């Protein structure tokens, strides 16, 4: 069976983009299946650094088909800008296909996203990326969203866009804020529609034809399991199913075709935006992780909150995702830590917990139970194979794998393609 799925096992930014780029060396097709341009997937090739938001991270491998599936919410203006930028860098974007069922994001979604955040009281703000993701998925569920196929029918698109925009403008006016300039917004959408039209297809057919032809397909998750709308730290989550199962609905792939589930696991924890984060560090160690790990958002530039590895949250995540192959990233960021802590359980009101409480309020109150392991205090960035790693690094990786009940298959010790090797 040729379909593998790669997902983030924490709160996003685990290094999925880098891993997709590495793994597509042996792939024919990469498929994004959820999220939108809230994602920021970094790929470093030589001295070039690219941050992808909607374009699948397989784009740097010539001949690899790049699919933006039906489960993705697509801002057509943002996608057009991203593709034009890639073209300017000399990349061929003709292998990109955009699902005719993908939901489209427009200016009014972004504006309402920002307004809701601004209006949210203390403790209610989610800290969204303000890309209109939640409102676009709301319109989808409310059955008033506009889908990809309309990009090919400008007259119908314009009518639907103007109707929806007018509806949202009524809300803006009622709230005393500036309505969007519908004519100006339409001009940008019309330009994007003209650019994207040749790329719009029934991607479910493309993907399933590739499966039948025995092609090797990799599905690219965005965000991370703990931001999943059902299984994450609700309501401090994104608005899609980020787990591996989301690939079936978001790309139109039957579960019987799935082979491996890759879980990308950062060697410590980070989170951007609001919401509970049991192992968050507010001390010098947290700042050290942020500085050495360059933990600043790839989409919004916000500093990422940093903390120790949380085996309760990540173990829960690996279970729900069914991760059978771990890619452990950013191991090098721990190189200068004399001691490393791992959260192995939570304590809540005197009780020891081994799974993640469903109430965000309870999760915010848990105290992490830590075990402390010795660091390795050696530079791992030059390691090129597993046996090069210091003994304490290997022990740390073994411990993480045991705690999350999975197997380390790949280790990453830097942002470059070459700084990646098999754990065998
Ligand atoms: P994604 O959203 O999961 O694709 O991750 P991001 O691109 O948002 O953030 C990961 C960051 O870590 C990027 O800047 C990567 O270039 C970088 N990165 C990936 N793997 C490693 C690694 O093993 N070590 C270090 N030091 N950086 C890494
Ligand atoms: P990648 O794919 C990290 C977070 C936001 C916010 C919450 C909801 O790069 O790992 P949204 O705009 O989706 O409604 O925001 O989700 N978030 C991410 N955090 N990495 C991401 O993507 C994220 N995409 C959304 O910060 O807390
Ligand atoms: Mg990211």
Short mmCIF file of C-alpha atoms and ligand atoms in Angstrom, two decimals:
data_model
loop_
_atom_site.label_atom_id
_atom_site.label_comp_id
_atom_site.label_asym_id
_atom_site.label_seq_id
_atom_site.Cartn_x
_atom_site.Cartn_y
_atom_site.Cartn_z
CA UNK A 1 0.00 0.00 0.00
CA UNK A 2 1.55 3.23 -1.08
CA UNK A 3 0.09 5.98 1.16
CA UNK A 4 2.01 7.28 4.18
CA UNK A 5 0.85 10.12 6.41
CA UNK A 6 3.08 12.54 8.27
CA UNK A 7 1.65 14.55 11.16
CA UNK A 8 2.81 16.84 13.93
CA UNK A 9 2.48 15.15 17.31
CA UNK A 10 2.62 18.27 19.49
CA UNK A 11 1.38 21.87 19.07
CA UNK A 12 2.74 22.36 15.54
CA UNK A 13 6.13 23.56 14.27
CA UNK A 14 7.77 20.19 14.92
CA UNK A 15 9.71 20.35 11.63
CA UNK A 16 7.11 18.73 9.36
CA UNK A 17 8.17 20.77 6.32
CA UNK A 18 11.77 19.65 6.60
CA UNK A 19 10.76 16.01 7.01
CA UNK A 20 8.35 16.10 4.07
CA UNK A 21 11.12 17.51 1.91
CA UNK A 22 13.50 14.76 3.06
CA UNK A 23 10.98 11.93 2.62
CA UNK A 24 9.79 13.07 -0.81
CA UNK A 25 13.17 12.03 -2.16
CA UNK A 26 11.40 8.68 -2.70
CA UNK A 27 7.85 9.90 -3.40
CA UNK A 28 5.64 10.61 -6.40
CA UNK A 29 3.02 12.79 -4.76
CA UNK A 30 2.59 14.99 -1.66
CA UNK A 31 -0.90 15.87 -0.43
CA UNK A 32 -1.92 18.58 2.04
CA UNK A 33 -5.23 17.55 3.61
CA UNK A 34 -6.25 20.16 6.20
CA UNK A 35 -5.50 23.59 7.59
CA UNK A 36 -4.60 26.54 5.44
CA UNK A 37 -2.07 29.33 5.45
CA UNK A 38 -2.03 29.27 9.23
CA UNK A 39 0.72 26.70 8.59
CA UNK A 40 4.34 27.76 8.11
CA UNK A 41 6.52 24.88 6.94
CA UNK A 42 10.19 25.65 6.64
CA UNK A 43 12.47 23.91 4.17
CA UNK A 44 16.17 24.81 4.00
CA UNK A 45 18.07 23.76 0.93
CA UNK A 46 21.69 24.80 0.79
CA UNK A 47 21.74 28.50 1.69
CA UNK A 48 18.11 29.01 0.64
CA UNK A 49 15.30 29.05 3.19
CA UNK A 50 11.68 28.73 2.09
CA UNK A 51 8.59 29.01 4.28
CA UNK A 52 5.56 27.35 2.71
CA UNK A 53 2.02 28.07 3.84
CA UNK A 54 -0.27 26.31 1.36
CA UNK A 55 2.04 24.78 -1.23
CA UNK A 56 3.01 21.22 -0.24
CA UNK A 57 6.61 20.82 0.92
CA UNK A 58 7.32 18.31 -1.88
CA UNK A 59 7.61 21.21 -4.34
CA UNK A 60 11.43 21.19 -4.23
CA UNK A 61 11.66 17.71 -5.75
CA UNK A 62 11.21 17.86 -9.53
CA UNK A 63 8.53 15.50 -10.79
CA UNK A 64 6.68 15.22 -7.49
CA UNK A 65 2.96 16.04 -7.85
CA UNK A 66 1.80 18.50 -5.18
CA UNK A 67 -1.84 18.33 -4.20
CA UNK A 68 -3.84 20.78 -2.10
CA UNK A 69 -6.69 18.53 -1.02
CA UNK A 70 -10.40 19.07 -0.39
CA UNK A 71 -9.92 19.38 3.38
CA UNK A 72 -7.70 22.46 3.06
CA UNK A 73 -9.09 25.99 3.41
CA UNK A 74 -7.46 28.09 0.71
CA UNK A 75 -7.03 31.82 0.52
CA UNK A 76 -6.76 32.14 -3.29
CA UNK A 77 -4.98 35.49 -3.10
CA UNK A 78 -2.41 34.16 -0.62
CA UNK A 79 -1.90 30.95 -2.64
CA UNK A 80 -1.36 32.95 -5.82
CA UNK A 81 1.22 35.17 -4.09
CA UNK A 82 3.01 32.12 -2.68
CA UNK A 83 3.14 30.39 -6.07
CA UNK A 84 4.34 33.52 -7.85
CA UNK A 85 7.10 33.93 -5.26
CA UNK A 86 8.20 30.33 -5.81
CA UNK A 87 8.20 30.92 -9.57
CA UNK A 88 10.40 33.98 -9.05
CA UNK A 89 12.83 31.72 -7.20
CA UNK A 90 13.01 29.58 -10.34
CA UNK A 91 10.77 26.74 -9.16
CA UNK A 92 8.33 24.95 -11.42
CA UNK A 93 4.87 25.14 -9.86
CA UNK A 94 3.04 23.39 -12.69
CA UNK A 95 2.79 20.15 -10.67
CA UNK A 96 0.46 21.82 -8.15
CA UNK A 97 -3.21 20.80 -8.19
CA UNK A 98 -5.87 22.53 -6.12
CA UNK A 99 -8.99 20.63 -5.13
CA UNK A 100 -12.22 21.80 -6.68
CA UNK A 101 -13.83 20.97 -3.33
CA UNK A 102 -11.43 22.97 -1.14
CA UNK A 103 -13.16 25.78 0.74
CA UNK A 104 -12.00 29.29 -0.11
CA UNK A 105 -10.98 31.99 2.36
CA UNK A 106 -11.68 35.65 1.62
CA UNK A 107 -10.96 39.03 3.24
CA UNK A 108 -14.16 38.91 5.27
CA UNK A 109 -13.06 35.65 6.94
CA UNK A 110 -9.79 37.24 7.97
CA UNK A 111 -11.50 40.37 9.24
CA UNK A 112 -14.03 38.45 11.36
CA UNK A 113 -11.22 36.24 12.72
CA UNK A 114 -9.38 39.35 13.95
CA UNK A 115 -12.57 40.91 15.32
CA UNK A 116 -13.54 37.82 17.30
CA UNK A 117 -10.08 37.68 18.81
CA UNK A 118 -10.15 41.37 19.69
CA UNK A 119 -13.58 40.99 21.30
CA UNK A 120 -12.68 37.87 23.30
CA UNK A 121 -12.43 38.50 27.02
CA UNK A 122 -9.58 37.53 29.30
CA UNK A 123 -8.81 33.84 29.07
CA UNK A 124 -10.95 33.43 25.94
CA UNK A 125 -8.55 34.63 23.25
CA UNK A 126 -7.19 31.75 21.18
CA UNK A 127 -4.25 33.60 19.70
CA UNK A 128 -5.17 32.61 16.14
CA UNK A 129 -2.99 33.38 13.16
CA UNK A 130 -5.78 35.71 11.93
CA UNK A 131 -5.75 34.04 8.54
CA UNK A 132 -9.53 33.43 8.60
CA UNK A 133 -9.17 29.71 9.19
CA UNK A 134 -11.88 29.27 11.84
CA UNK A 135 -14.48 31.40 10.00
CA UNK A 136 -13.86 29.54 6.72
CA UNK A 137 -14.35 26.15 8.38
CA UNK A 138 -17.46 27.58 10.11
CA UNK A 139 -18.90 28.56 6.71
CA UNK A 140 -18.10 25.06 5.44
CA UNK A 141 -20.01 23.46 8.34
CA UNK A 142 -22.78 26.04 7.90
CA UNK A 143 -22.96 25.04 4.22
CA UNK A 144 -22.49 28.54 2.90
CA UNK A 145 -18.81 28.27 1.94
CA UNK A 146 -17.45 28.86 -1.56
CA UNK A 147 -15.53 25.93 -3.07
CA UNK A 148 -12.53 25.68 -5.38
CA UNK A 149 -14.45 24.80 -8.56
CA UNK A 150 -15.93 28.29 -8.65
CA UNK A 151 -12.49 29.72 -9.43
CA UNK A 152 -13.07 28.31 -12.92
CA UNK A 153 -16.43 30.09 -13.27
CA UNK A 154 -15.74 33.78 -12.61
CA UNK A 155 -19.33 34.97 -13.06
CA UNK A 156 -20.68 32.49 -10.50
CA UNK A 157 -17.76 33.17 -8.19
CA UNK A 158 -18.32 36.91 -8.31
CA UNK A 159 -22.01 36.53 -7.50
CA UNK A 160 -21.37 34.17 -4.56
CA UNK A 161 -18.47 36.28 -3.29
CA UNK A 162 -20.45 39.52 -3.38
CA UNK A 163 -23.40 37.89 -1.59
CA UNK A 164 -21.23 36.49 1.19
CA UNK A 165 -19.18 39.68 1.49
CA UNK A 166 -22.37 41.77 1.82
CA UNK A 167 -23.61 39.41 4.55
CA UNK A 168 -20.36 39.82 6.48
CA UNK A 169 -20.32 43.58 5.89
CA UNK A 170 -23.69 43.81 7.65
CA UNK A 171 -22.04 42.17 10.67
CA UNK A 172 -19.08 44.57 10.50
CA UNK A 173 -21.33 47.62 10.28
CA UNK A 174 -23.47 46.34 13.17
CA UNK A 175 -20.32 46.04 15.23
CA UNK A 176 -19.22 49.54 14.30
CA UNK A 177 -16.21 48.51 12.27
CA UNK A 178 -15.21 49.39 8.72
CA UNK A 179 -16.83 47.04 6.17
CA UNK A 180 -14.56 45.49 3.56
CA UNK A 181 -14.28 47.24 0.19
CA UNK A 182 -16.06 44.59 -1.89
CA UNK A 183 -14.95 45.94 -5.30
CA UNK A 184 -11.29 46.13 -4.28
CA UNK A 185 -11.45 42.67 -2.67
CA UNK A 186 -13.12 41.21 -5.76
CA UNK A 187 -10.40 42.62 -8.04
CA UNK A 188 -7.76 40.65 -6.07
CA UNK A 189 -9.89 37.49 -6.08
CA UNK A 190 -10.55 37.77 -9.84
CA UNK A 191 -6.80 38.05 -10.51
CA UNK A 192 -6.11 35.01 -8.29
CA UNK A 193 -8.92 33.01 -9.93
CA UNK A 194 -7.46 33.65 -13.38
CA UNK A 195 -4.02 32.52 -12.17
CA UNK A 196 -5.27 29.41 -10.34
CA UNK A 197 -7.86 28.16 -12.85
CA UNK A 198 -5.52 25.78 -14.69
CA UNK A 199 -4.52 24.21 -11.37
CA UNK A 200 -8.08 23.41 -10.16
CA UNK A 201 -8.95 19.71 -10.51
CA UNK A 202 -10.86 16.92 -8.82
CA UNK A 203 -7.85 15.99 -6.71
CA UNK A 204 -9.67 13.00 -5.20
CA UNK A 205 -9.55 11.40 -8.65
CA UNK A 206 -5.88 12.42 -9.15
CA UNK A 207 -4.89 10.93 -5.80
CA UNK A 208 -6.82 7.70 -6.32
CA UNK A 209 -5.49 7.30 -9.87
CA UNK A 210 -2.00 7.61 -8.40
CA UNK A 211 -2.84 4.99 -5.77
CA UNK A 212 -4.10 2.60 -8.48
CA UNK A 213 -0.96 3.20 -10.49
CA UNK A 214 1.12 2.12 -7.48
CA UNK A 215 2.65 5.57 -6.95
CA UNK A 216 4.14 6.45 -3.59
CA UNK A 217 2.09 9.12 -1.82
CA UNK A 218 2.88 11.12 1.28
CA UNK A 219 0.20 13.15 3.06
CA UNK A 220 1.47 16.31 4.75
CA UNK A 221 -0.22 17.25 7.99
CA UNK A 222 -0.30 20.82 9.23
CA UNK A 223 -0.45 22.06 12.84
CA UNK A 224 -0.21 19.26 15.40
CA UNK A 225 -2.35 16.74 17.23
CA UNK A 226 -2.82 18.95 20.29
CA UNK A 227 -4.40 21.59 18.05
CA UNK A 228 -6.90 19.09 16.60
CA UNK A 229 -10.50 20.36 16.77
CA UNK A 230 -11.68 17.11 18.45
CA UNK A 231 -8.64 15.75 20.25
CA UNK A 232 -6.62 18.86 21.05
CA UNK A 233 -6.77 21.28 23.95
CA UNK A 234 -10.22 22.61 22.96
CA UNK A 235 -11.15 25.45 22.63
CA UNK A 236 -7.49 26.48 22.21
CA UNK A 237 -7.15 24.59 18.95
CA UNK A 238 -7.35 25.16 15.23
CA UNK A 239 -10.55 24.35 13.33
CA UNK A 240 -9.60 21.15 11.48
CA UNK A 241 -8.76 17.52 12.22
CA UNK A 242 -4.99 17.58 12.31
CA UNK A 243 -4.66 13.89 13.20
CA UNK A 244 -3.68 11.19 10.71
CA UNK A 245 -7.33 10.21 10.26
CA UNK A 246 -7.90 13.66 8.78
CA UNK A 247 -6.01 12.55 5.68
CA UNK A 248 -8.82 10.16 4.75
CA UNK A 249 -11.51 12.83 4.76
CA UNK A 250 -9.27 15.71 3.72
CA UNK A 251 -7.78 13.99 0.68
CA UNK A 252 -10.45 11.40 -0.19
CA UNK A 253 -8.23 8.41 0.60
CA UNK A 254 -9.83 5.22 1.94
CA UNK A 255 -8.33 3.97 5.24
CA UNK A 256 -7.44 0.65 3.57
CA UNK A 257 -4.74 2.42 1.53
CA UNK A 258 -2.79 3.78 4.49
CA UNK A 259 0.57 2.22 5.35
CA UNK A 260 2.88 4.16 7.70
CA UNK A 261 2.08 7.01 10.04
CA UNK A 262 5.05 9.28 10.60
CA UNK A 263 4.87 11.33 13.77
CA UNK A 264 7.17 14.34 13.88
CA UNK A 265 8.25 14.86 17.46
CA UNK A 266 10.29 17.83 18.62
CA UNK A 267 12.77 16.81 21.32
CA UNK A 268 11.16 19.39 23.64
CA UNK A 269 7.81 21.23 23.47
CA UNK A 270 6.66 24.52 21.97
CA UNK A 271 3.34 26.23 21.51
CA UNK A 272 2.31 29.47 19.75
CA UNK A 273 -0.85 31.26 20.78
CA UNK A 274 -2.92 30.83 23.91
CA UNK A 275 -4.00 27.70 25.77
CA UNK A 276 -2.73 25.30 28.40
CA UNK A 277 0.87 24.13 28.15
CA UNK A 278 1.80 22.05 31.23
CA UNK A 279 5.58 21.97 30.76
CA UNK A 280 6.00 25.63 29.75
CA UNK A 281 9.19 27.19 31.12
CA UNK A 282 9.34 30.81 32.21
CA UNK A 283 12.98 30.66 33.27
CA UNK A 284 16.43 30.77 31.67
CA UNK A 285 16.05 27.22 30.30
CA UNK A 286 12.93 28.28 28.37
CA UNK A 287 14.76 31.29 26.94
CA UNK A 288 17.73 29.06 26.04
CA UNK A 289 15.46 26.70 24.09
CA UNK A 290 13.84 29.68 22.30
CA UNK A 291 17.16 31.25 21.33
CA UNK A 292 19.05 28.09 20.35
CA UNK A 293 16.00 26.60 18.65
CA UNK A 294 15.09 29.92 16.93
CA UNK A 295 11.58 29.41 18.23
CA UNK A 296 9.77 32.25 16.52
CA UNK A 297 6.64 31.56 14.43
CA UNK A 298 7.24 30.88 10.73
CA UNK A 299 3.85 32.45 9.86
CA UNK A 300 3.38 35.26 12.36
CA UNK A 301 6.89 35.77 13.80
CA UNK A 302 5.49 35.46 17.33
CA UNK A 303 7.90 34.06 19.96
CA UNK A 304 6.99 30.44 20.62
CA UNK A 305 6.38 29.36 24.20
CA UNK A 306 8.96 26.70 25.10
CA UNK A 307 9.07 23.86 27.59
CA UNK A 308 10.34 20.37 28.37
CA UNK A 309 9.17 17.30 26.51
CA UNK A 310 5.69 16.25 27.60
CA UNK A 311 5.37 12.48 27.29
CA UNK A 312 1.77 12.51 28.52
CA UNK A 313 0.58 14.82 25.75
CA UNK A 314 2.82 13.30 23.07
CA UNK A 315 2.00 9.73 24.15
CA UNK A 316 -1.70 10.54 23.85
CA UNK A 317 -1.00 12.04 20.46
CA UNK A 318 0.94 9.04 19.16
CA UNK A 319 -1.88 6.80 20.31
CA UNK A 320 -4.63 8.74 18.51
CA UNK A 321 -2.49 9.16 15.39
CA UNK A 322 -1.31 5.54 15.39
CA UNK A 323 2.28 6.68 14.90
CA UNK A 324 4.51 3.73 14.00
CA UNK A 325 7.52 5.82 12.88
CA UNK A 326 8.87 8.73 14.84
CA UNK A 327 11.00 11.46 13.33
CA UNK A 328 12.60 13.21 16.31
CA UNK A 329 13.67 16.74 15.41
CA UNK A 330 15.70 19.54 16.97
CA UNK A 331 17.73 17.10 19.06
CA UNK A 332 20.69 19.48 18.59
CA UNK A 333 18.82 22.24 20.46
CA UNK A 334 19.39 20.26 23.67
CA UNK A 335 23.15 19.99 23.08
CA UNK A 336 23.96 22.60 25.72
CA UNK A 337 21.62 21.37 28.45
CA UNK A 338 23.53 19.72 31.32
CA UNK A 339 20.28 18.16 32.52
CA UNK A 340 17.05 17.53 30.65
CA UNK A 341 13.60 17.05 32.12
CA UNK A 342 10.86 14.81 30.76
CA UNK A 343 7.27 15.10 31.94
CA UNK A 344 6.04 11.55 32.57
CA UNK A 345 2.73 12.26 34.34
CA UNK A 346 0.52 15.09 35.55
CA UNK A 347 -0.66 15.76 39.06
CA UNK A 348 -4.12 17.26 39.46
CA UNK A 349 -5.64 17.88 42.89
CA UNK A 350 -3.41 15.19 44.41
CA UNK A 351 -4.21 12.62 41.72
CA UNK A 352 -1.65 11.29 39.21
CA UNK A 353 -2.84 11.38 35.59
CA UNK A 354 -1.37 9.53 32.60
CA UNK A 355 -3.63 11.03 29.95
CA UNK A 356 -4.61 14.54 28.94
CA UNK A 357 -7.66 15.93 30.74
CA UNK A 358 -10.40 16.98 28.30
CA UNK A 359 -11.10 20.22 30.13
CA UNK A 360 -8.67 22.97 29.18
CA UNK A 361 -9.19 24.47 32.63
CA UNK A 362 -8.05 21.22 34.27
CA UNK A 363 -5.11 20.94 31.88
CA UNK A 364 -4.09 24.48 32.81
CA UNK A 365 -4.02 23.44 36.47
CA UNK A 366 -1.99 20.21 36.19
CA UNK A 367 1.51 20.08 37.61
CA UNK A 368 4.01 18.15 35.53
CA UNK A 369 5.75 15.21 37.18
CA UNK A 370 9.30 15.20 35.87
CA UNK A 371 12.11 12.73 35.60
CA UNK A 372 15.54 14.27 35.08
CA UNK A 373 18.09 12.74 32.74
CA UNK A 374 21.68 13.80 32.09
CA UNK A 375 22.33 15.84 28.94
CA UNK A 376 25.23 15.13 26.58
CA UNK A 377 26.91 18.54 26.33
CA UNK A 378 28.29 17.78 22.86
CA UNK A 379 27.62 19.25 19.44
CA UNK A 380 25.37 16.86 17.50
CA UNK A 381 24.85 19.10 14.45
CA UNK A 382 27.64 17.36 12.54
CA UNK A 383 26.41 13.82 13.22
CA UNK A 384 25.58 11.99 10.01
CA UNK A 385 24.44 8.63 11.37
CA UNK A 386 22.89 7.19 14.49
CA UNK A 387 26.11 5.71 15.79
CA UNK A 388 27.73 9.18 15.74
CA UNK A 389 25.32 10.37 18.44
CA UNK A 390 26.56 10.65 22.03
CA UNK A 391 25.44 7.76 24.27
CA UNK A 392 23.23 10.04 26.38
CA UNK A 393 21.45 11.29 23.25
CA UNK A 394 20.67 7.71 22.26
CA UNK A 395 19.41 7.02 25.78
CA UNK A 396 17.21 10.14 25.62
CA UNK A 397 15.74 9.07 22.27
CA UNK A 398 15.12 5.54 23.57
CA UNK A 399 13.36 6.96 26.60
CA UNK A 400 11.09 9.22 24.51
CA UNK A 401 10.18 6.35 22.20
CA UNK A 402 9.37 4.08 25.12
CA UNK A 403 7.24 6.72 26.82
CA UNK A 404 5.19 7.45 23.70
CA UNK A 405 5.04 3.77 22.77
CA UNK A 406 6.51 4.10 19.30
CA UNK A 407 9.81 3.66 17.43
CA UNK A 408 12.36 6.26 16.39
CA UNK A 409 12.96 5.92 12.64
CA UNK A 410 14.62 9.27 11.83
CA UNK A 411 16.71 11.71 13.84
CA UNK A 412 17.14 15.36 12.86
CA UNK A 413 20.03 17.44 14.21
CA UNK A 414 19.68 20.67 12.25
CA UNK A 415 17.46 22.42 9.70
CA UNK A 416 19.27 21.12 6.59
CA UNK A 417 18.41 18.08 4.52
CA UNK A 418 21.81 16.56 5.30
CA UNK A 419 21.28 16.89 9.05
CA UNK A 420 18.85 13.98 9.01
CA UNK A 421 19.55 10.26 9.34
CA UNK A 422 17.92 6.94 9.96
CA UNK A 423 17.84 5.68 13.53
CA UNK A 424 18.85 2.15 12.48
P1 LIG B 1 6.66 22.85 10.72
O1 LIG B 1 5.55 23.83 10.82
O2 LIG B 1 6.39 21.60 11.49
O3 LIG B 1 7.07 22.56 9.31
O4 LIG B 1 7.92 23.52 11.44
P2 LIG B 1 8.42 25.05 11.27
O5 LIG B 1 9.06 25.20 9.94
O6 LIG B 1 7.34 26.00 11.64
O7 LIG B 1 9.46 25.14 12.44
C1 LIG B 1 10.55 24.27 12.53
C2 LIG B 1 11.83 25.10 12.56
O8 LIG B 1 12.90 24.31 12.99
C3 LIG B 1 12.23 25.60 11.18
O9 LIG B 1 12.89 26.83 11.32
C4 LIG B 1 13.20 24.52 10.68
O10 LIG B 1 14.13 25.02 9.74
C5 LIG B 1 13.88 24.16 11.97
N1 LIG B 1 14.34 22.76 12.09
C6 LIG B 1 13.76 21.63 11.60
N2 LIG B 1 14.44 20.54 12.04
C7 LIG B 1 15.44 21.00 12.82
C8 LIG B 1 16.45 20.37 13.61
O11 LIG B 1 16.57 19.15 13.66
N3 LIG B 1 17.30 21.19 14.30
C9 LIG B 1 17.20 22.55 14.26
N4 LIG B 1 18.07 23.25 14.98
N5 LIG B 1 16.26 23.18 13.54
C10 LIG B 1 15.37 22.41 12.85
P1 LIG B 2 2.28 24.46 11.39
O1 LIG B 2 1.65 23.67 10.29
C1 LIG B 2 1.76 26.24 15.34
C2 LIG B 2 -2.21 27.81 16.30
C3 LIG B 2 -2.37 29.31 16.48
C4 LIG B 2 -3.48 29.33 17.51
C5 LIG B 2 -4.36 28.16 17.09
C6 LIG B 2 -5.57 28.56 16.25
O2 LIG B 2 3.28 25.44 10.93
O3 LIG B 2 2.76 23.56 12.49
P2 LIG B 2 -5.81 29.34 13.71
O4 LIG B 2 -5.23 30.51 12.99
O5 LIG B 2 -5.47 28.02 13.13
O6 LIG B 2 -7.29 29.49 13.96
O7 LIG B 2 -5.15 29.42 15.19
O8 LIG B 2 -3.53 27.29 16.35
N1 LIG B 2 -1.61 27.38 15.02
C7 LIG B 2 -0.37 26.91 14.89
N2 LIG B 2 0.62 26.78 15.80
N3 LIG B 2 1.96 25.81 14.08
C8 LIG B 2 0.96 25.91 13.17
O9 LIG B 2 1.05 25.36 11.94
C9 LIG B 2 -0.25 26.52 13.55
N4 LIG B 2 -1.40 26.80 12.90
C10 LIG B 2 -2.23 27.31 13.83
O10 LIG B 2 -1.19 29.89 16.96
O11 LIG B 2 -2.97 29.04 18.78
MG1 LIG B 3 5.25 25.84 11.36
#
